């Protein structure tokens, strides 16, 4: 019997990366690889990296240093190598820098070429026996990787499904158009097939993924171009799927049929992540967001008219070059006005090659820190207030995870709030009615009714 090679995959960054990491595992399994949770006994270690902010990139280089120690120790103790691969967005953007700073890395590849992993690893294994060889694959291939990804044989109760990738919007702070390439939408038939398959193996909820997911414009099953709104109607017909979500959206791509979908489709959860980044028109314009704060507020209003119970989350960047105290105040004002129930907020991080990084009006680090603290204070207050409104209510929760304490499980409400409950994993995959007893900053606690 051949011994399975153990592969360790570490994902950084966004949900798209988590999806890619799962697909890498699915790709490798039929080729004699199994997944291991720790690098200690791995034959192959893959870092599936994120390039969005400097911090994420630093983490990759420090993790690489640790893997190198492990690799050297392994070779010294057992004369057995560990192949180190850097995939994902740092791989795509920093191929040359990685091979310079970390010459022990055996393979570098980007998010659009990982469907060739089995073939690339097979080439490398020749190397182990012979001379040192390194593979760097950061081309954007002509074929779509989606045509080569295998059908998974297992799924989470709450599954990701990538429907769109890449970005043509070129916000001035962002690396995504360079790391993920230009916008691509998968054909609707492929997506519907994958969604049906996921439902047939136990998925109850799917989150459609894309860097500009509402910019989806794939080939429909009638041969015409379909929007996200149109696609949602077909996905909602799939038996077994009870909840549908999509992320991440851009305000410019809110089209009529998407509002209609929110109005008509009960399975579409009443919670939308719609990043606004800033509440100042001056900064929105400088960021190249192509909309004003007012236009964003109108979108929110229109969505509320379509689905009264809808709630919102957003991403924010503080300390964008040229941001004044007044601009920052306008961001806080927009936050209060919308009443976001959840949000991610970041200090602006200059990224080489993006227009904003070259601006001379960079905001000092201490100012960014102060603004971030103030913004997060507002956001946390809103989030807690929303969580507290749930106390006493009975909500439907999909349980799918073990909690920290034994006999504690965690599930999600329609609004993505985590609910903890005393119970065991036999309840996973069920939608249960839970009476909420406590609302905290980041979670709710309740009891089954
Ligand atoms: N600095 C800080 N935050 C950033 N984001 C994207 N690029 C940067 C950057 N250079 C944030 C945005 C985006 C989220 C995914 O990451 O808020 O919506
Ligand atoms: Fe990070 Fe963006 Fe790449 Fe996701 S797409 S891994 S957020 S750089």
Tab-separated table of C-alpha atoms and ligand atoms in Angstrom:
chain	number	residue	atom	x	y	z
A	1	UNK	CA	0.000	0.000	0.000
A	2	UNK	CA	1.312	3.444	-0.829
A	3	UNK	CA	1.758	5.763	2.116
A	4	UNK	CA	-0.332	8.909	1.881
A	5	UNK	CA	1.592	12.157	1.759
A	6	UNK	CA	0.430	14.579	4.449
A	7	UNK	CA	-0.463	18.107	3.425
A	8	UNK	CA	-0.856	21.013	5.805
A	9	UNK	CA	-2.850	23.969	4.429
A	10	UNK	CA	-3.010	27.236	6.348
A	11	UNK	CA	-5.524	29.841	5.151
A	12	UNK	CA	-5.137	33.541	5.794
A	13	UNK	CA	-7.514	36.356	4.885
A	14	UNK	CA	-10.954	36.292	3.367
A	15	UNK	CA	-13.645	33.652	2.869
A	16	UNK	CA	-12.561	33.275	-0.739
A	17	UNK	CA	-9.252	31.991	0.562
A	18	UNK	CA	-11.019	29.537	2.850
A	19	UNK	CA	-12.928	28.277	-0.200
A	20	UNK	CA	-9.699	28.004	-2.212
A	21	UNK	CA	-8.027	26.129	0.653
A	22	UNK	CA	-10.882	23.597	0.704
A	23	UNK	CA	-10.612	23.179	-3.054
A	24	UNK	CA	-6.851	22.592	-2.813
A	25	UNK	CA	-7.564	19.776	-0.358
A	26	UNK	CA	-10.263	18.343	-2.679
A	27	UNK	CA	-7.821	18.485	-5.586
A	28	UNK	CA	-5.022	16.718	-3.769
A	29	UNK	CA	-6.976	13.909	-2.068
A	30	UNK	CA	-7.351	11.722	-5.199
A	31	UNK	CA	-3.606	12.040	-5.848
A	32	UNK	CA	-2.414	10.235	-2.713
A	33	UNK	CA	-2.444	13.143	-0.286
A	34	UNK	CA	-4.290	13.493	3.007
A	35	UNK	CA	-4.789	16.615	5.071
A	36	UNK	CA	-3.031	17.120	8.388
A	37	UNK	CA	-3.933	19.814	10.901
A	38	UNK	CA	-0.352	20.549	11.940
A	39	UNK	CA	2.827	21.289	9.987
A	40	UNK	CA	4.854	19.090	12.385
A	41	UNK	CA	4.341	15.872	10.464
A	42	UNK	CA	3.541	17.374	7.044
A	43	UNK	CA	5.286	16.349	3.842
A	44	UNK	CA	3.925	19.436	2.141
A	45	UNK	CA	3.061	22.754	3.817
A	46	UNK	CA	0.951	25.211	1.839
A	47	UNK	CA	0.455	28.768	3.056
A	48	UNK	CA	-2.641	30.109	1.326
A	49	UNK	CA	-1.882	33.747	1.877
A	50	UNK	CA	-3.514	37.196	1.997
A	51	UNK	CA	-1.990	40.431	0.710
A	52	UNK	CA	-4.694	42.923	1.631
A	53	UNK	CA	-2.831	44.696	4.446
A	54	UNK	CA	0.802	44.794	5.457
A	55	UNK	CA	0.074	42.911	8.685
A	56	UNK	CA	-1.288	39.902	6.803
A	57	UNK	CA	1.815	39.799	4.616
A	58	UNK	CA	4.199	40.042	7.611
A	59	UNK	CA	2.453	37.096	9.189
A	60	UNK	CA	3.251	35.001	6.133
A	61	UNK	CA	6.946	35.816	6.251
A	62	UNK	CA	7.169	35.039	9.965
A	63	UNK	CA	5.301	31.742	9.479
A	64	UNK	CA	7.688	30.903	6.640
A	65	UNK	CA	10.645	31.396	8.994
A	66	UNK	CA	9.124	28.881	11.416
A	67	UNK	CA	8.446	26.376	8.631
A	68	UNK	CA	12.055	26.663	7.489
A	69	UNK	CA	13.294	25.673	10.973
A	70	UNK	CA	10.955	22.686	10.874
A	71	UNK	CA	12.145	21.741	7.393
A	72	UNK	CA	15.827	21.899	8.388
A	73	UNK	CA	15.274	19.918	11.600
A	74	UNK	CA	13.361	17.300	9.637
A	75	UNK	CA	16.084	16.918	7.048
A	76	UNK	CA	18.749	16.684	9.786
A	77	UNK	CA	16.823	14.188	11.935
A	78	UNK	CA	15.075	11.996	9.355
A	79	UNK	CA	16.657	12.880	5.998
A	80	UNK	CA	13.062	13.636	4.963
A	81	UNK	CA	12.173	16.908	3.289
A	82	UNK	CA	9.099	19.069	3.766
A	83	UNK	CA	8.031	20.936	0.657
A	84	UNK	CA	7.035	24.510	1.384
A	85	UNK	CA	4.580	26.230	-0.945
A	86	UNK	CA	3.239	29.777	-0.884
A	87	UNK	CA	-0.121	30.119	-2.609
A	88	UNK	CA	-2.802	32.810	-2.512
A	89	UNK	CA	-2.476	36.540	-2.944
A	90	UNK	CA	1.029	37.075	-1.499
A	91	UNK	CA	2.220	34.330	-3.836
A	92	UNK	CA	0.631	36.152	-6.745
A	93	UNK	CA	1.924	39.611	-5.840
A	94	UNK	CA	5.298	38.861	-4.305
A	95	UNK	CA	6.646	35.825	-6.161
A	96	UNK	CA	10.099	37.344	-6.700
A	97	UNK	CA	10.304	38.771	-3.185
A	98	UNK	CA	9.464	35.397	-1.658
A	99	UNK	CA	12.162	33.584	-3.579
A	100	UNK	CA	14.639	36.317	-2.555
A	101	UNK	CA	13.701	36.513	1.133
A	102	UNK	CA	12.869	32.851	1.605
A	103	UNK	CA	14.974	30.831	-0.862
A	104	UNK	CA	13.957	27.617	0.910
A	105	UNK	CA	10.413	27.976	-0.485
A	106	UNK	CA	9.897	25.235	-3.089
A	107	UNK	CA	6.835	26.532	-4.862
A	108	UNK	CA	4.958	29.801	-5.373
A	109	UNK	CA	1.562	30.046	-7.040
A	110	UNK	CA	-1.364	32.447	-7.238
A	111	UNK	CA	-5.129	32.130	-6.702
A	112	UNK	CA	-5.782	31.455	-10.392
A	113	UNK	CA	-3.378	28.557	-10.873
A	114	UNK	CA	-3.949	26.255	-7.904
A	115	UNK	CA	-5.979	23.825	-10.012
A	116	UNK	CA	-2.550	22.720	-11.288
A	117	UNK	CA	-1.354	21.818	-7.779
A	118	UNK	CA	-1.191	18.022	-8.221
A	119	UNK	CA	0.856	18.443	-11.389
A	120	UNK	CA	3.151	21.050	-9.813
A	121	UNK	CA	3.726	18.901	-6.723
A	122	UNK	CA	4.518	15.873	-8.878
A	123	UNK	CA	7.163	17.921	-10.699
A	124	UNK	CA	8.662	19.017	-7.398
A	125	UNK	CA	8.889	15.526	-6.038
A	126	UNK	CA	11.263	14.672	-8.863
A	127	UNK	CA	13.382	17.477	-7.550
A	128	UNK	CA	13.698	15.956	-4.095
A	129	UNK	CA	15.376	12.973	-5.622
A	130	UNK	CA	17.511	15.004	-7.966
A	131	UNK	CA	18.740	18.561	-8.043
A	132	UNK	CA	17.070	21.499	-6.320
A	133	UNK	CA	14.240	22.934	-8.371
A	134	UNK	CA	11.672	25.603	-7.638
A	135	UNK	CA	8.316	26.185	-9.286
A	136	UNK	CA	6.868	29.671	-9.592
A	137	UNK	CA	3.446	29.801	-11.240
A	138	UNK	CA	1.885	33.251	-11.047
A	139	UNK	CA	0.548	33.540	-14.567
A	140	UNK	CA	-3.138	34.233	-15.019
A	141	UNK	CA	-3.928	31.111	-17.070
A	142	UNK	CA	-6.299	31.317	-20.030
A	143	UNK	CA	-8.451	28.487	-18.740
A	144	UNK	CA	-10.805	29.007	-15.804
A	145	UNK	CA	-9.674	27.050	-12.758
A	146	UNK	CA	-13.357	26.384	-12.000
A	147	UNK	CA	-13.498	23.985	-14.948
A	148	UNK	CA	-10.850	21.851	-13.239
A	149	UNK	CA	-11.981	21.811	-9.624
A	150	UNK	CA	-13.353	18.468	-8.424
A	151	UNK	CA	-16.779	17.926	-6.920
A	152	UNK	CA	-16.369	17.766	-3.130
A	153	UNK	CA	-17.395	14.586	-1.317
A	154	UNK	CA	-18.043	16.337	1.979
A	155	UNK	CA	-19.350	19.732	2.964
A	156	UNK	CA	-19.962	21.934	5.944
A	157	UNK	CA	-23.579	22.532	6.991
A	158	UNK	CA	-22.866	26.105	5.989
A	159	UNK	CA	-20.951	25.972	2.715
A	160	UNK	CA	-19.164	28.521	0.556
A	161	UNK	CA	-19.725	28.629	-3.169
A	162	UNK	CA	-17.538	30.879	-5.270
A	163	UNK	CA	-19.511	32.358	-8.177
A	164	UNK	CA	-17.430	35.347	-9.193
A	165	UNK	CA	-13.858	36.363	-8.811
A	166	UNK	CA	-11.632	39.353	-9.402
A	167	UNK	CA	-12.241	43.039	-9.573
A	168	UNK	CA	-12.257	45.784	-12.204
A	169	UNK	CA	-13.145	48.613	-9.829
A	170	UNK	CA	-9.608	49.645	-8.843
A	171	UNK	CA	-10.270	51.348	-5.522
A	172	UNK	CA	-7.101	53.313	-4.948
A	173	UNK	CA	-6.159	51.489	-1.730
A	174	UNK	CA	-6.687	47.927	-2.901
A	175	UNK	CA	-4.450	45.115	-4.187
A	176	UNK	CA	-7.279	42.786	-5.202
A	177	UNK	CA	-7.416	43.736	-8.905
A	178	UNK	CA	-3.721	42.863	-9.093
A	179	UNK	CA	-3.809	39.638	-7.074
A	180	UNK	CA	-7.119	38.162	-8.219
A	181	UNK	CA	-7.203	39.621	-11.720
A	182	UNK	CA	-10.143	41.010	-13.625
A	183	UNK	CA	-13.791	40.134	-13.007
A	184	UNK	CA	-14.880	36.663	-14.008
A	185	UNK	CA	-18.333	35.146	-13.493
A	186	UNK	CA	-18.902	31.393	-13.574
A	187	UNK	CA	-21.699	30.116	-15.818
A	188	UNK	CA	-25.005	29.791	-13.932
A	189	UNK	CA	-25.370	26.111	-14.806
A	190	UNK	CA	-22.050	25.257	-13.164
A	191	UNK	CA	-23.057	27.188	-10.035
A	192	UNK	CA	-26.518	25.624	-9.799
A	193	UNK	CA	-25.031	22.134	-10.233
A	194	UNK	CA	-22.503	22.788	-7.479
A	195	UNK	CA	-25.214	24.198	-5.185
A	196	UNK	CA	-27.457	21.144	-5.786
A	197	UNK	CA	-24.548	18.843	-5.074
A	198	UNK	CA	-23.693	20.685	-1.846
A	199	UNK	CA	-27.333	20.415	-0.756
A	200	UNK	CA	-27.374	16.701	-1.593
A	201	UNK	CA	-24.390	16.058	0.699
A	202	UNK	CA	-25.753	18.057	3.628
A	203	UNK	CA	-25.317	21.796	3.125
A	204	UNK	CA	-28.252	23.756	4.558
A	205	UNK	CA	-26.883	27.217	3.970
A	206	UNK	CA	-24.726	28.560	1.160
A	207	UNK	CA	-22.797	31.759	0.984
A	208	UNK	CA	-22.108	32.845	-2.564
A	209	UNK	CA	-18.641	34.327	-2.770
A	210	UNK	CA	-17.017	36.866	-5.024
A	211	UNK	CA	-14.798	39.900	-4.643
A	212	UNK	CA	-17.628	41.794	-6.344
A	213	UNK	CA	-20.285	39.184	-5.966
A	214	UNK	CA	-23.152	41.480	-6.933
A	215	UNK	CA	-21.242	42.412	-10.072
A	216	UNK	CA	-21.935	38.813	-11.166
A	217	UNK	CA	-22.776	38.672	-14.874
A	218	UNK	CA	-22.405	35.050	-15.891
A	219	UNK	CA	-23.914	33.094	-18.731
A	220	UNK	CA	-27.448	32.073	-17.742
A	221	UNK	CA	-29.047	28.731	-18.501
A	222	UNK	CA	-31.066	30.446	-21.220
A	223	UNK	CA	-27.845	31.633	-22.870
A	224	UNK	CA	-28.464	35.240	-21.809
A	225	UNK	CA	-26.362	37.110	-19.313
A	226	UNK	CA	-27.644	36.671	-15.748
A	227	UNK	CA	-27.226	39.066	-12.857
A	228	UNK	CA	-26.838	37.956	-9.248
A	229	UNK	CA	-30.493	38.804	-8.614
A	230	UNK	CA	-31.570	36.525	-11.461
A	231	UNK	CA	-29.319	33.700	-10.306
A	232	UNK	CA	-30.683	33.891	-6.758
A	233	UNK	CA	-34.205	33.009	-7.937
A	234	UNK	CA	-32.947	29.702	-9.377
A	235	UNK	CA	-30.770	28.883	-6.387
A	236	UNK	CA	-33.733	29.486	-4.076
A	237	UNK	CA	-35.579	26.611	-5.834
A	238	UNK	CA	-33.077	24.018	-4.609
A	239	UNK	CA	-34.623	21.676	-2.037
A	240	UNK	CA	-32.610	21.294	1.106
A	241	UNK	CA	-30.981	24.702	0.891
A	242	UNK	CA	-32.719	26.814	3.503
A	243	UNK	CA	-30.533	29.886	3.701
A	244	UNK	CA	-28.696	31.870	1.053
A	245	UNK	CA	-26.217	34.671	1.580
A	246	UNK	CA	-23.774	36.494	-0.658
A	247	UNK	CA	-20.611	38.452	0.002
A	248	UNK	CA	-18.786	40.805	-0.724
A	249	UNK	CA	-20.795	43.451	-2.485
A	250	UNK	CA	-20.048	46.835	-3.991
A	251	UNK	CA	-22.642	49.638	-3.769
A	252	UNK	CA	-22.256	50.378	-7.498
A	253	UNK	CA	-23.510	46.910	-8.395
A	254	UNK	CA	-26.847	47.053	-6.609
A	255	UNK	CA	-29.151	46.385	-9.563
A	256	UNK	CA	-32.963	46.322	-9.735
A	257	UNK	CA	-33.375	42.540	-9.722
A	258	UNK	CA	-31.228	42.270	-6.603
A	259	UNK	CA	-33.639	44.521	-4.700
A	260	UNK	CA	-36.453	42.351	-6.066
A	261	UNK	CA	-34.676	39.215	-4.895
A	262	UNK	CA	-34.453	40.673	-1.381
A	263	UNK	CA	-38.169	41.433	-1.563
A	264	UNK	CA	-39.248	38.054	-2.939
A	265	UNK	CA	-36.912	35.361	-1.663
A	266	UNK	CA	-37.414	34.282	1.936
A	267	UNK	CA	-34.335	32.069	1.812
A	268	UNK	CA	-32.203	35.118	1.149
A	269	UNK	CA	-31.152	36.139	4.654
A	270	UNK	CA	-32.071	39.658	5.821
A	271	UNK	CA	-28.456	40.589	6.415
A	272	UNK	CA	-26.150	42.228	3.925
A	273	UNK	CA	-22.452	43.044	4.041
A	274	UNK	CA	-22.172	46.176	1.942
A	275	UNK	CA	-18.818	47.926	2.446
A	276	UNK	CA	-18.870	51.712	2.369
A	277	UNK	CA	-15.277	52.360	3.605
A	278	UNK	CA	-15.871	56.022	4.536
A	279	UNK	CA	-18.704	58.488	5.160
A	280	UNK	CA	-16.898	61.437	3.594
A	281	UNK	CA	-17.567	62.309	-0.038
A	282	UNK	CA	-14.092	63.770	-0.362
A	283	UNK	CA	-12.505	60.503	0.791
A	284	UNK	CA	-14.921	58.299	-1.181
A	285	UNK	CA	-13.944	60.234	-4.267
A	286	UNK	CA	-10.220	59.999	-3.466
A	287	UNK	CA	-10.648	56.252	-2.936
A	288	UNK	CA	-12.227	55.971	-6.394
A	289	UNK	CA	-15.337	54.380	-4.922
A	290	UNK	CA	-17.500	56.126	-7.546
A	291	UNK	CA	-20.429	56.846	-5.220
A	292	UNK	CA	-21.267	59.380	-2.524
A	293	UNK	CA	-22.343	58.857	1.076
A	294	UNK	CA	-25.831	59.957	0.113
A	295	UNK	CA	-26.059	57.432	-2.706
A	296	UNK	CA	-25.028	54.724	-0.245
A	297	UNK	CA	-27.757	55.827	2.184
A	298	UNK	CA	-30.317	55.685	-0.637
A	299	UNK	CA	-29.316	52.088	-1.375
A	300	UNK	CA	-29.809	51.209	2.288
A	301	UNK	CA	-33.223	52.867	2.271
A	302	UNK	CA	-34.284	51.059	-0.884
A	303	UNK	CA	-33.213	47.717	0.578
A	304	UNK	CA	-35.175	48.474	3.750
A	305	UNK	CA	-38.204	49.228	1.616
A	306	UNK	CA	-37.755	45.895	-0.165
A	307	UNK	CA	-37.266	43.919	3.055
A	308	UNK	CA	-38.162	45.760	6.228
A	309	UNK	CA	-36.201	43.543	8.657
A	310	UNK	CA	-32.902	43.727	6.716
A	311	UNK	CA	-29.771	44.782	8.647
A	312	UNK	CA	-26.311	45.736	7.459
A	313	UNK	CA	-22.636	45.279	8.031
A	314	UNK	CA	-19.766	47.100	6.383
A	315	UNK	CA	-16.010	47.520	6.038
A	316	UNK	CA	-14.301	50.776	6.985
A	317	UNK	CA	-10.854	52.198	6.424
A	318	UNK	CA	-9.680	54.981	8.743
A	319	UNK	CA	-6.730	57.234	8.026
A	320	UNK	CA	-6.885	57.087	4.238
A	321	UNK	CA	-4.395	59.654	2.829
A	322	UNK	CA	-5.799	63.170	3.201
A	323	UNK	CA	-8.503	62.159	5.711
A	324	UNK	CA	-9.208	65.074	8.087
A	325	UNK	CA	-10.949	65.071	11.462
A	326	UNK	CA	-14.033	66.376	9.687
A	327	UNK	CA	-13.963	63.464	7.183
A	328	UNK	CA	-13.676	61.055	10.082
A	329	UNK	CA	-16.662	62.691	11.809
A	330	UNK	CA	-18.666	62.142	8.639
A	331	UNK	CA	-17.807	58.429	8.797
A	332	UNK	CA	-19.029	58.227	12.391
A	333	UNK	CA	-22.200	60.106	11.399
A	334	UNK	CA	-22.894	57.620	8.597
A	335	UNK	CA	-22.346	54.709	10.985
A	336	UNK	CA	-24.900	56.124	13.433
A	337	UNK	CA	-27.329	56.869	10.623
A	338	UNK	CA	-27.290	53.334	9.175
A	339	UNK	CA	-26.989	51.563	12.530
A	340	UNK	CA	-24.717	48.758	11.317
A	341	UNK	CA	-25.170	45.613	13.375
A	342	UNK	CA	-21.680	44.346	12.602
A	343	UNK	CA	-18.572	45.668	10.851
A	344	UNK	CA	-14.891	45.276	10.086
A	345	UNK	CA	-12.704	48.338	10.437
A	346	UNK	CA	-9.062	48.826	9.574
A	347	UNK	CA	-6.303	51.386	9.624
A	348	UNK	CA	-5.284	52.295	6.115
A	349	UNK	CA	-2.261	50.203	5.116
A	350	UNK	CA	-0.266	51.468	2.123
A	351	UNK	CA	0.216	48.721	-0.465
A	352	UNK	CA	2.991	48.965	-3.013
A	353	UNK	CA	1.718	49.498	-6.528
A	354	UNK	CA	-1.646	50.978	-5.526
A	355	UNK	CA	-2.273	54.700	-6.271
A	356	UNK	CA	-2.986	55.708	-2.645
A	357	UNK	CA	0.368	54.419	-1.417
A	358	UNK	CA	2.171	57.092	-3.449
A	359	UNK	CA	0.171	60.006	-1.981
A	360	UNK	CA	2.117	62.465	0.143
A	361	UNK	CA	-0.804	63.092	2.509
A	362	UNK	CA	-0.383	59.917	4.587
A	363	UNK	CA	-2.035	60.132	8.004
A	364	UNK	CA	0.234	59.576	11.039
A	365	UNK	CA	-0.066	56.200	12.740
A	366	UNK	CA	-1.194	57.627	16.095
A	367	UNK	CA	-4.029	59.537	14.403
A	368	UNK	CA	-5.127	56.356	12.625
A	369	UNK	CA	-5.114	54.502	15.956
A	370	UNK	CA	-7.231	57.170	17.663
A	371	UNK	CA	-9.749	57.233	14.808
A	372	UNK	CA	-9.951	53.450	14.720
A	373	UNK	CA	-10.644	53.331	18.463
A	374	UNK	CA	-13.377	55.953	18.134
A	375	UNK	CA	-14.999	54.212	15.166
A	376	UNK	CA	-14.857	50.810	16.817
A	377	UNK	CA	-16.418	52.275	19.923
A	378	UNK	CA	-19.425	53.449	17.889
A	379	UNK	CA	-19.660	50.176	15.979
A	380	UNK	CA	-19.419	48.069	19.140
A	381	UNK	CA	-22.128	50.102	20.848
A	382	UNK	CA	-24.452	49.542	17.894
A	383	UNK	CA	-23.645	45.840	17.715
A	384	UNK	CA	-24.303	45.345	21.434
A	385	UNK	CA	-27.539	47.316	21.220
A	386	UNK	CA	-28.744	45.126	18.344
A	387	UNK	CA	-27.740	41.944	20.165
A	388	UNK	CA	-29.655	43.126	23.228
A	389	UNK	CA	-32.803	43.655	21.177
A	390	UNK	CA	-32.804	39.884	20.578
A	391	UNK	CA	-33.219	39.059	24.287
A	392	UNK	CA	-36.585	37.453	24.922
A	393	UNK	CA	-37.128	36.700	21.239
A	394	UNK	CA	-37.387	33.262	19.700
A	395	UNK	CA	-35.066	32.900	16.707
A	396	UNK	CA	-34.201	30.186	14.262
A	397	UNK	CA	-30.595	29.060	14.643
A	398	UNK	CA	-28.548	26.732	12.446
A	399	UNK	CA	-26.085	24.881	14.662
A	400	UNK	CA	-22.826	23.727	13.142
A	401	UNK	CA	-19.940	24.082	15.573
A	402	UNK	CA	-18.652	22.881	18.911
A	403	UNK	CA	-18.290	25.625	21.544
A	404	UNK	CA	-15.312	26.114	23.838
A	405	UNK	CA	-16.934	24.383	26.798
A	406	UNK	CA	-17.843	20.688	26.509
A	407	UNK	CA	-21.545	20.225	25.856
A	408	UNK	CA	-21.726	23.668	24.302
A	409	UNK	CA	-22.595	24.197	20.659
A	410	UNK	CA	-22.647	27.271	18.459
A	411	UNK	CA	-24.961	28.260	15.657
A	412	UNK	CA	-25.926	31.283	13.624
A	413	UNK	CA	-29.073	33.415	13.505
A	414	UNK	CA	-30.292	34.839	10.186
A	415	UNK	CA	-28.224	37.942	11.114
A	416	UNK	CA	-25.014	35.895	11.491
A	417	UNK	CA	-24.976	36.330	15.257
A	418	UNK	CA	-23.339	33.418	17.063
A	419	UNK	CA	-25.628	31.715	19.536
A	420	UNK	CA	-24.250	29.426	22.223
A	421	UNK	CA	-26.405	26.723	23.718
A	422	UNK	CA	-26.007	23.672	25.945
A	423	UNK	CA	-26.243	20.729	23.626
A	424	UNK	CA	-24.230	18.219	21.655
A	425	UNK	CA	-23.155	17.708	18.075
A	426	UNK	CA	-26.216	15.550	17.294
A	427	UNK	CA	-27.954	18.914	16.838
A	428	UNK	CA	-25.601	20.022	14.055
A	429	UNK	CA	-27.304	20.708	10.757
A	430	UNK	CA	-30.669	21.405	12.367
A	431	UNK	CA	-32.590	24.645	12.375
A	432	UNK	CA	-33.784	24.999	15.931
A	433	UNK	CA	-35.961	27.561	17.632
A	434	UNK	CA	-34.009	29.158	20.437
A	435	UNK	CA	-35.166	31.595	23.087
A	436	UNK	CA	-32.462	34.229	23.518
A	437	UNK	CA	-31.645	34.921	27.177
A	438	UNK	CA	-28.540	37.083	26.875
A	439	UNK	CA	-27.106	39.470	24.310
A	440	UNK	CA	-23.363	40.187	24.518
A	441	UNK	CA	-20.938	42.155	22.325
A	442	UNK	CA	-20.132	39.288	19.984
A	443	UNK	CA	-22.658	36.593	20.705
A	444	UNK	CA	-26.006	35.562	22.124
A	445	UNK	CA	-26.881	32.811	24.570
A	446	UNK	CA	-30.141	30.963	24.699
A	447	UNK	CA	-32.115	27.814	25.357
A	448	UNK	CA	-34.015	25.422	23.129
A	449	UNK	CA	-37.750	25.719	23.201
B	1	LIG	N1	-5.657	49.132	3.996
B	1	LIG	C1	-6.607	48.881	4.925
B	1	LIG	N2	-7.719	48.186	4.669
B	1	LIG	C2	-7.889	47.719	3.407
B	1	LIG	N3	-8.885	47.030	2.845
B	1	LIG	C3	-8.566	46.794	1.556
B	1	LIG	N4	-7.384	47.338	1.252
B	1	LIG	C4	-6.943	47.934	2.397
B	1	LIG	C5	-5.789	48.688	2.710
B	1	LIG	N5	-4.850	48.964	1.817
B	1	LIG	C6	-10.100	46.652	3.562
B	1	LIG	C7	-11.339	47.254	2.920
B	1	LIG	C8	-11.958	46.068	2.237
B	1	LIG	C9	-11.571	44.947	3.185
B	1	LIG	C10	-11.646	43.580	2.593
B	1	LIG	O1	-10.244	45.256	3.523
B	1	LIG	O2	-12.170	47.751	3.951
B	1	LIG	O3	-13.357	46.177	2.091
B	2	LIG	FE1	-6.702	38.877	1.032
B	2	LIG	FE2	-8.057	40.104	-0.891
B	2	LIG	FE3	-6.618	38.011	-1.511
B	2	LIG	FE4	-8.834	37.693	-0.056
B	2	LIG	S1	-8.681	38.414	-2.175
B	2	LIG	S2	-6.893	36.750	0.328
B	2	LIG	S3	-8.786	39.609	1.183
B	2	LIG	S4	-5.865	39.963	-0.737
